[in-house]
Tab-separated table of C-alpha atoms and ligand atoms in Angstrom:
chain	number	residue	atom	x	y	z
A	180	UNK	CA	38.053	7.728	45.394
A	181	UNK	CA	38.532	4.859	42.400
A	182	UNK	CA	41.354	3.109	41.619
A	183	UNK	CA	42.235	5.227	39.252
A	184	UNK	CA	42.085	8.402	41.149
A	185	UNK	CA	44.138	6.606	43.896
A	186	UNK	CA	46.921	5.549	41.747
A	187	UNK	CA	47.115	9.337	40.338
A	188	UNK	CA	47.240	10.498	43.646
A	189	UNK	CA	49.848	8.548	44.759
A	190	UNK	CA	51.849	9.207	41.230
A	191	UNK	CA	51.552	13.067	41.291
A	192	UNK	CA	52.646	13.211	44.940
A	193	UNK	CA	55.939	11.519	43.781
A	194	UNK	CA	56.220	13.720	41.457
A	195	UNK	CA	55.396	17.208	43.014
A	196	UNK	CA	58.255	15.759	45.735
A	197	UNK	CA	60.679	15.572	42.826
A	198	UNK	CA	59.845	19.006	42.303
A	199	UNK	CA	57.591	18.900	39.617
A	200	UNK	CA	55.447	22.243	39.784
A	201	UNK	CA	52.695	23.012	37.136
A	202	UNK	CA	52.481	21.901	34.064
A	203	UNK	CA	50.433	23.593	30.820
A	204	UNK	CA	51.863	21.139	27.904
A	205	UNK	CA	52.422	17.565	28.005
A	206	UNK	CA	54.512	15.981	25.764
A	207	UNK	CA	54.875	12.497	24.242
A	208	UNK	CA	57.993	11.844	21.860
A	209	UNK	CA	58.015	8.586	19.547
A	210	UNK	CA	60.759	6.952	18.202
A	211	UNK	CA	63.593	8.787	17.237
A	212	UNK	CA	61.814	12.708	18.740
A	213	UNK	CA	62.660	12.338	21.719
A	214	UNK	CA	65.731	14.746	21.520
A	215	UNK	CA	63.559	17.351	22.012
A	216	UNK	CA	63.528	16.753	26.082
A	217	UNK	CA	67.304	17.224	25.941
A	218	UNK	CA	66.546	21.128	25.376
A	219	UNK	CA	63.742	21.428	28.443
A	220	UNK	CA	65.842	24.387	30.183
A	221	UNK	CA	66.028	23.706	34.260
A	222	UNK	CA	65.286	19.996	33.514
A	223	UNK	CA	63.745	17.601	36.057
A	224	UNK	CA	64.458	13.948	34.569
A	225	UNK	CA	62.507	10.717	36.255
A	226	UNK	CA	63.008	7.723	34.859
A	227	UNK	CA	59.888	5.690	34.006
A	228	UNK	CA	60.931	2.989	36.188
A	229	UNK	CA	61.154	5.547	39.323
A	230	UNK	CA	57.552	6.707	38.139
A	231	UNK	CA	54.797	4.565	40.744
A	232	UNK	CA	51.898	3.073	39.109
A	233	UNK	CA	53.853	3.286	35.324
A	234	UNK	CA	54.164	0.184	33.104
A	235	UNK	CA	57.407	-1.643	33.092
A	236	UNK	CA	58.812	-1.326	29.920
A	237	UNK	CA	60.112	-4.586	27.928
A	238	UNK	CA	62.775	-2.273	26.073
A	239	UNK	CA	66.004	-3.464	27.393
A	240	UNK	CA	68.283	-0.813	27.758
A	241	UNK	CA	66.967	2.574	27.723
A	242	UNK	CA	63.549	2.620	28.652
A	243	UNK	CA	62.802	6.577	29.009
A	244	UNK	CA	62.405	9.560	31.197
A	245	UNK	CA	59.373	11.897	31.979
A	246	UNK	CA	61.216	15.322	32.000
A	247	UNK	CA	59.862	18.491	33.558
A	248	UNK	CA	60.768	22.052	32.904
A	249	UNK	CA	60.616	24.867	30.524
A	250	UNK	CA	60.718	24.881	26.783
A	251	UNK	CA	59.733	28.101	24.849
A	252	UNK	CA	58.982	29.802	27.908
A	253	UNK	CA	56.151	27.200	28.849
A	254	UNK	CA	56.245	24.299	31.524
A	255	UNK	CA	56.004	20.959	30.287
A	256	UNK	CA	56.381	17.599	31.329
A	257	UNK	CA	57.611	15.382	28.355
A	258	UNK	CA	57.768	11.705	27.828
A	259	UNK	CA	60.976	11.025	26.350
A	260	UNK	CA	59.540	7.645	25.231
A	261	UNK	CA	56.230	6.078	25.361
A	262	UNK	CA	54.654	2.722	26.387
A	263	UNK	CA	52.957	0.676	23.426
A	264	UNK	CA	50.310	-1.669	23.482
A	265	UNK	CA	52.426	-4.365	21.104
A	266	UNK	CA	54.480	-4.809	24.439
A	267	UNK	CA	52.322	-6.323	26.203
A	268	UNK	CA	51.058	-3.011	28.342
A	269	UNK	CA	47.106	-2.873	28.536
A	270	UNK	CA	45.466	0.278	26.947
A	271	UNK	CA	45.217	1.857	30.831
A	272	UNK	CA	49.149	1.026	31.013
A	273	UNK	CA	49.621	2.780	27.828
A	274	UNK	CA	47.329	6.367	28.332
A	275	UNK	CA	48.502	6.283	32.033
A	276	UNK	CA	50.602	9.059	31.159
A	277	UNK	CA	48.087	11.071	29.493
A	278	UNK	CA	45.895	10.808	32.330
A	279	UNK	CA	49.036	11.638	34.967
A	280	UNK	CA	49.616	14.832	32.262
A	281	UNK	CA	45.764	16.065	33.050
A	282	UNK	CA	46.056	15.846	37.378
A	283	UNK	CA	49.550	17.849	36.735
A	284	UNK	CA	47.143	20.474	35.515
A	285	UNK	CA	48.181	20.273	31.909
A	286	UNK	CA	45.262	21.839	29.644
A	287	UNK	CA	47.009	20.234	26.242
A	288	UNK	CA	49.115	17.988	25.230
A	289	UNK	CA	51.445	17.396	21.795
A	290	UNK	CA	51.658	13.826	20.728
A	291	UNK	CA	54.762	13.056	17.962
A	292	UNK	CA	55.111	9.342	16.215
A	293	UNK	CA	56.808	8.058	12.849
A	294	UNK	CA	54.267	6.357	10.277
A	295	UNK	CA	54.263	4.925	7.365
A	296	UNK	CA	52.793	7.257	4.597
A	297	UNK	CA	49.751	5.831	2.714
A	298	UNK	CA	48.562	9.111	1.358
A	299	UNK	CA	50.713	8.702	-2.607
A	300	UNK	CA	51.734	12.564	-2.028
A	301	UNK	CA	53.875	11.926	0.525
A	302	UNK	CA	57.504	11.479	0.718
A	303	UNK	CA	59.664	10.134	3.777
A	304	UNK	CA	61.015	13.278	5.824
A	305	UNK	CA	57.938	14.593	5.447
A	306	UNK	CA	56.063	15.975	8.430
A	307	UNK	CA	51.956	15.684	8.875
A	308	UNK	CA	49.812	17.710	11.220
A	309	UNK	CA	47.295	15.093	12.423
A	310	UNK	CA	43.945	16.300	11.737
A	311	UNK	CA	41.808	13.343	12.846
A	312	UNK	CA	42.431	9.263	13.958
A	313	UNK	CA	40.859	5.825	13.213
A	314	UNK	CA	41.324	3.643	15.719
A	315	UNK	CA	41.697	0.142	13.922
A	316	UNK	CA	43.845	-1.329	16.941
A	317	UNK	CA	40.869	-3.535	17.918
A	318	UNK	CA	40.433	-2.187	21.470
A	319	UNK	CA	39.911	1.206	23.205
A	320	UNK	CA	41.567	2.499	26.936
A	321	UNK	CA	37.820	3.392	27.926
A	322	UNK	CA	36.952	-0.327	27.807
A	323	UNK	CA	35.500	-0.844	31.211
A	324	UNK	CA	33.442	1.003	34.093
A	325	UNK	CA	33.836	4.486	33.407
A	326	UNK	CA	35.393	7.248	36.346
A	327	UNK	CA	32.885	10.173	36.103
A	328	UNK	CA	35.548	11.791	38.133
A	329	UNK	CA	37.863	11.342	35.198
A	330	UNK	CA	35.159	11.920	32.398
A	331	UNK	CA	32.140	10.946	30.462
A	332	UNK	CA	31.004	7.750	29.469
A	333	UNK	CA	30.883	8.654	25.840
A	334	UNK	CA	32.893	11.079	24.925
A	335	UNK	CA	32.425	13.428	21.503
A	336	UNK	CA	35.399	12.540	19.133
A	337	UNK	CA	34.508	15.469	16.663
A	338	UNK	CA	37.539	17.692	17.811
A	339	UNK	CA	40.277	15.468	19.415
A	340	UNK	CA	42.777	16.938	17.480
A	341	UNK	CA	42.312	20.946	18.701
A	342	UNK	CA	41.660	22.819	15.188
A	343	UNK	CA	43.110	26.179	16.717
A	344	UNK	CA	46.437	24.535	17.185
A	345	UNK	CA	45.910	23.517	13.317
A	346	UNK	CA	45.969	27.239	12.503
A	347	UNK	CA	49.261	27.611	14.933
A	348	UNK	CA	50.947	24.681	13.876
A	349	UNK	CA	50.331	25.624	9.901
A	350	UNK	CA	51.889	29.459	10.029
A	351	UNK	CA	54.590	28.491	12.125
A	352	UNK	CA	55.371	26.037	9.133
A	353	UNK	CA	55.072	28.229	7.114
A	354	UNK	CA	57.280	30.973	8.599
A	355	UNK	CA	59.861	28.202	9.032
A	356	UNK	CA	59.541	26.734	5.351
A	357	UNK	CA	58.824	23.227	6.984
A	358	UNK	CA	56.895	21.263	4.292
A	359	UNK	CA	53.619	20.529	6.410
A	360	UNK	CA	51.414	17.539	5.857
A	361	UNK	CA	48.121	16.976	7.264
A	362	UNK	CA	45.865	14.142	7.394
A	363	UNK	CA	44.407	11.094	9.233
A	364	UNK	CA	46.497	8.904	11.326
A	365	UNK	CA	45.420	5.292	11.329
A	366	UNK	CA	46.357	3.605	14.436
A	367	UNK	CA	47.440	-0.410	14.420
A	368	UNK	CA	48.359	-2.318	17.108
A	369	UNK	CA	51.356	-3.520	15.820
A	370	UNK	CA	54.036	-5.003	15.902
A	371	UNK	CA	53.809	-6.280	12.702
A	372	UNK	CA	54.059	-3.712	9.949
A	373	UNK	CA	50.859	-3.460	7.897
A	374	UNK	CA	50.407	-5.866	5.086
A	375	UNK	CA	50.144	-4.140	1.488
A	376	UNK	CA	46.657	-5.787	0.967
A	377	UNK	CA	46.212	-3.857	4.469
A	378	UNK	CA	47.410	-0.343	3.083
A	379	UNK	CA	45.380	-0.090	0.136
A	380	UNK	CA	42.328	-0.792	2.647
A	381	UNK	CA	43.974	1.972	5.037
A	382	UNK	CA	43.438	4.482	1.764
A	383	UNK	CA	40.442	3.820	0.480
A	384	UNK	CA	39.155	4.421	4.847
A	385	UNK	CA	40.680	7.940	4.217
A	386	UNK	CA	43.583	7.270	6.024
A	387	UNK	CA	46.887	9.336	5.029
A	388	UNK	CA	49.356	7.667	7.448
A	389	UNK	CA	49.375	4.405	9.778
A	390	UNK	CA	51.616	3.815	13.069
A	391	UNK	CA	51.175	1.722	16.148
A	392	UNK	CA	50.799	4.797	18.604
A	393	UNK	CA	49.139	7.722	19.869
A	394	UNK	CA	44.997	6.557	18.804
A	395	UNK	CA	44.514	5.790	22.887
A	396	UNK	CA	46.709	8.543	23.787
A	397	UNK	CA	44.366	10.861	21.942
A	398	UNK	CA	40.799	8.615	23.432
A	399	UNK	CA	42.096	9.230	26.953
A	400	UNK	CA	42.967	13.265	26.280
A	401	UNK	CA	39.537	13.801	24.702
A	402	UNK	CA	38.210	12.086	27.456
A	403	UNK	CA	40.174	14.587	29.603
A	404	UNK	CA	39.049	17.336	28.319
A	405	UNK	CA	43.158	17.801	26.822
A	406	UNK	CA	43.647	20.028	24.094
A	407	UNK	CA	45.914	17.841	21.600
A	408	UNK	CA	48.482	18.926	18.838
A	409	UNK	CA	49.198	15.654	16.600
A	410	UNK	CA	52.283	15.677	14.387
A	411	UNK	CA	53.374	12.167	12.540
A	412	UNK	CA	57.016	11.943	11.221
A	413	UNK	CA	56.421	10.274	7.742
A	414	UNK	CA	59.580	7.878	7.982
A	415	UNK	CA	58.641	5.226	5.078
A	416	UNK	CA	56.028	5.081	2.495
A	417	UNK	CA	54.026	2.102	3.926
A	418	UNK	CA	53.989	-1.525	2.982
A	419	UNK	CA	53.571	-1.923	-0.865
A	420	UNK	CA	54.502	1.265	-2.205
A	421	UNK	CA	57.863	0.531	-1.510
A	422	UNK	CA	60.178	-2.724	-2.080
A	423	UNK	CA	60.373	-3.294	1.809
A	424	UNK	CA	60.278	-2.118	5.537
A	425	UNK	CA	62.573	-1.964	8.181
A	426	UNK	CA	62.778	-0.250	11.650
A	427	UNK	CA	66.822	0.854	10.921
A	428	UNK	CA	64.995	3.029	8.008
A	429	UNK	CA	62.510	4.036	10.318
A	430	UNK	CA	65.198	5.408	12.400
A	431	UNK	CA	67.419	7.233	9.730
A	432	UNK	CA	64.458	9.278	8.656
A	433	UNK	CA	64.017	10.208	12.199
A	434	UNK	CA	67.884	11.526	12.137
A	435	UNK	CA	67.113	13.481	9.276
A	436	UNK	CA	64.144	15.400	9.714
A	437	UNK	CA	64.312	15.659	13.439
A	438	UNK	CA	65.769	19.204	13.295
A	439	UNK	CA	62.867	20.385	11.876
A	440	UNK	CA	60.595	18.901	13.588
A	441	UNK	CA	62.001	20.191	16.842
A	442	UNK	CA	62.487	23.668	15.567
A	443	UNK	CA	58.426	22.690	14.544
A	444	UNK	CA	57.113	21.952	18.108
A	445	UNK	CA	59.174	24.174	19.896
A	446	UNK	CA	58.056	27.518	17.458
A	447	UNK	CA	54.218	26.723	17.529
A	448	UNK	CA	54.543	26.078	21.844
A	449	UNK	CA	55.844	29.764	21.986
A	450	UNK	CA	52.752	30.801	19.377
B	648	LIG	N1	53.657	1.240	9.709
B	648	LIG	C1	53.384	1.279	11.024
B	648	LIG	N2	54.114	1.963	11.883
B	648	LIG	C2	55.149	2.664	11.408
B	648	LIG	C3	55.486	2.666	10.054
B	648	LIG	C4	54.682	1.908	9.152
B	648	LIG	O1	54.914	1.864	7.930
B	648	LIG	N3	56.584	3.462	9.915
B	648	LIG	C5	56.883	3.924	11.161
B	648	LIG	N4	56.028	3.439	12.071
């Protein structure tokens, strides 16, 4: 068995001990989403320092739980929290999760973030189905001899954002009156914000949004053969089409809309 396949081992055995049982979602929360674990019903909550083999995070304070249990009547394991490659964590450290998510037997997983708008018909609050990525973070989690256990070598990008969950994840907003975005997410490393010279070069490469997440997340479930919902909180409109950028307004946006975006993820799980 490879490394990898070792570590997984070792990593879903802890798990399956805590009482993890199957899993059909995963779940990764960014900043601010992560309230959504709080409603898992018969809750299982690890912290990610109990977790073998995952990345010690440089957030002082809290640094996150992987919860397990049932939300709209469907297991999932959530990460309440996510590692990021502007801490330091290699692109393996990052997806690790992604890749623990697929040997729990998950067959899809829903990946949340804030961004910065770029797309001029967006407003902060505003929530955008992810329909596609561009990976401008200058590196890629499949860097390196590939696991054939794990995957192919080069994996087809055309669908790693699931259109049938499009369909879902559209009526459901719908139904709800949820003002839905969509568009491409455009993936820096971070931690700097983008420059405005760098934002009007995001738009005219068709992207509608730009954060510092979820592009390797998404590389390592297509190469996983995951099914992936994307959904971007829009918490700013990015560098240059607004005075200035900071993480506190990053964080009140999240307050705000966070209702609806739960109500959101939890309504198109059930669907
Ligand atoms: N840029 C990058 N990441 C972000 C932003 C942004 O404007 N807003 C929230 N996360």
């Amino acid at each position: 068995m490879t490394k990898l396949g070792e570590m997984l081992k070792e990593t879903t055995a802890f798990l399956k001990e805590k009482g993890v049982g199957e899993v059909d979602f995963g779940l990764i929360l960014g900043s601010g989403l992560g309230e959504l674990a709080d409603e898992v019903e018969n809750a299982i909550a690890i912290s990610f320092s109990e977790v073998p083999h995952f990345a010690v995070s440089t957030v002082v304070g809290h640094a996150g739980k992987l919860v397990y249990g049932t939300l709209s009547g469907k297991k999932v394991l959530a990460m309440q929290g996510r590692f990021h490659y502007y801490e330091g964590h290699s692109m393996q450290k990052v997806t690790y999760p992604v890749r623990l998510m697929a040997a729990m037997g998950a067959h899809s997983i829903v990946v949340t973030n804030a961004a910065g708008g770029v797309n001029e018909n967006f407003t902060p609050g505003n929530l955008m189905l992810i329909t596609d990525h561009i990976n401008f973070t200058g590196d890629n989690p499949l860097i390196g001899e590939n696991d054939e256990a794990m995957g192919p070598r080069f994996p087809d990008m055309s669908h790693a954002y699931t259109p049938a969950y499009f369909e879902i994840a559209k009526k459901v907003a719908k139904e709800q009156n949820v003002p839905l975005q969509e568009g491409v997410y455009m993936g820096y490393s971070g931690p700097t914000y983008e420059t405005p010279a760098e934002i009007r070069m995001s738009r005219v490469m068709g992207a509608d949004a730009v954060g510092m997440s979820t592009v390797s997340e998404v590389i390592v479930a297509a190469h996983s053969g995951l099914k992936v919902l994307g959904i971007s909180c829009i918490t700013n409109l990015a560098a240059g089409m607004q005075s200035s950028l900071n993480h506190a307004e990053v964080v009140e946006t999240t307050e705000r809309v966070k209702a609806q975006f739960k109500e959101l993820i939890k309504a198109t799980l059930a669907e």
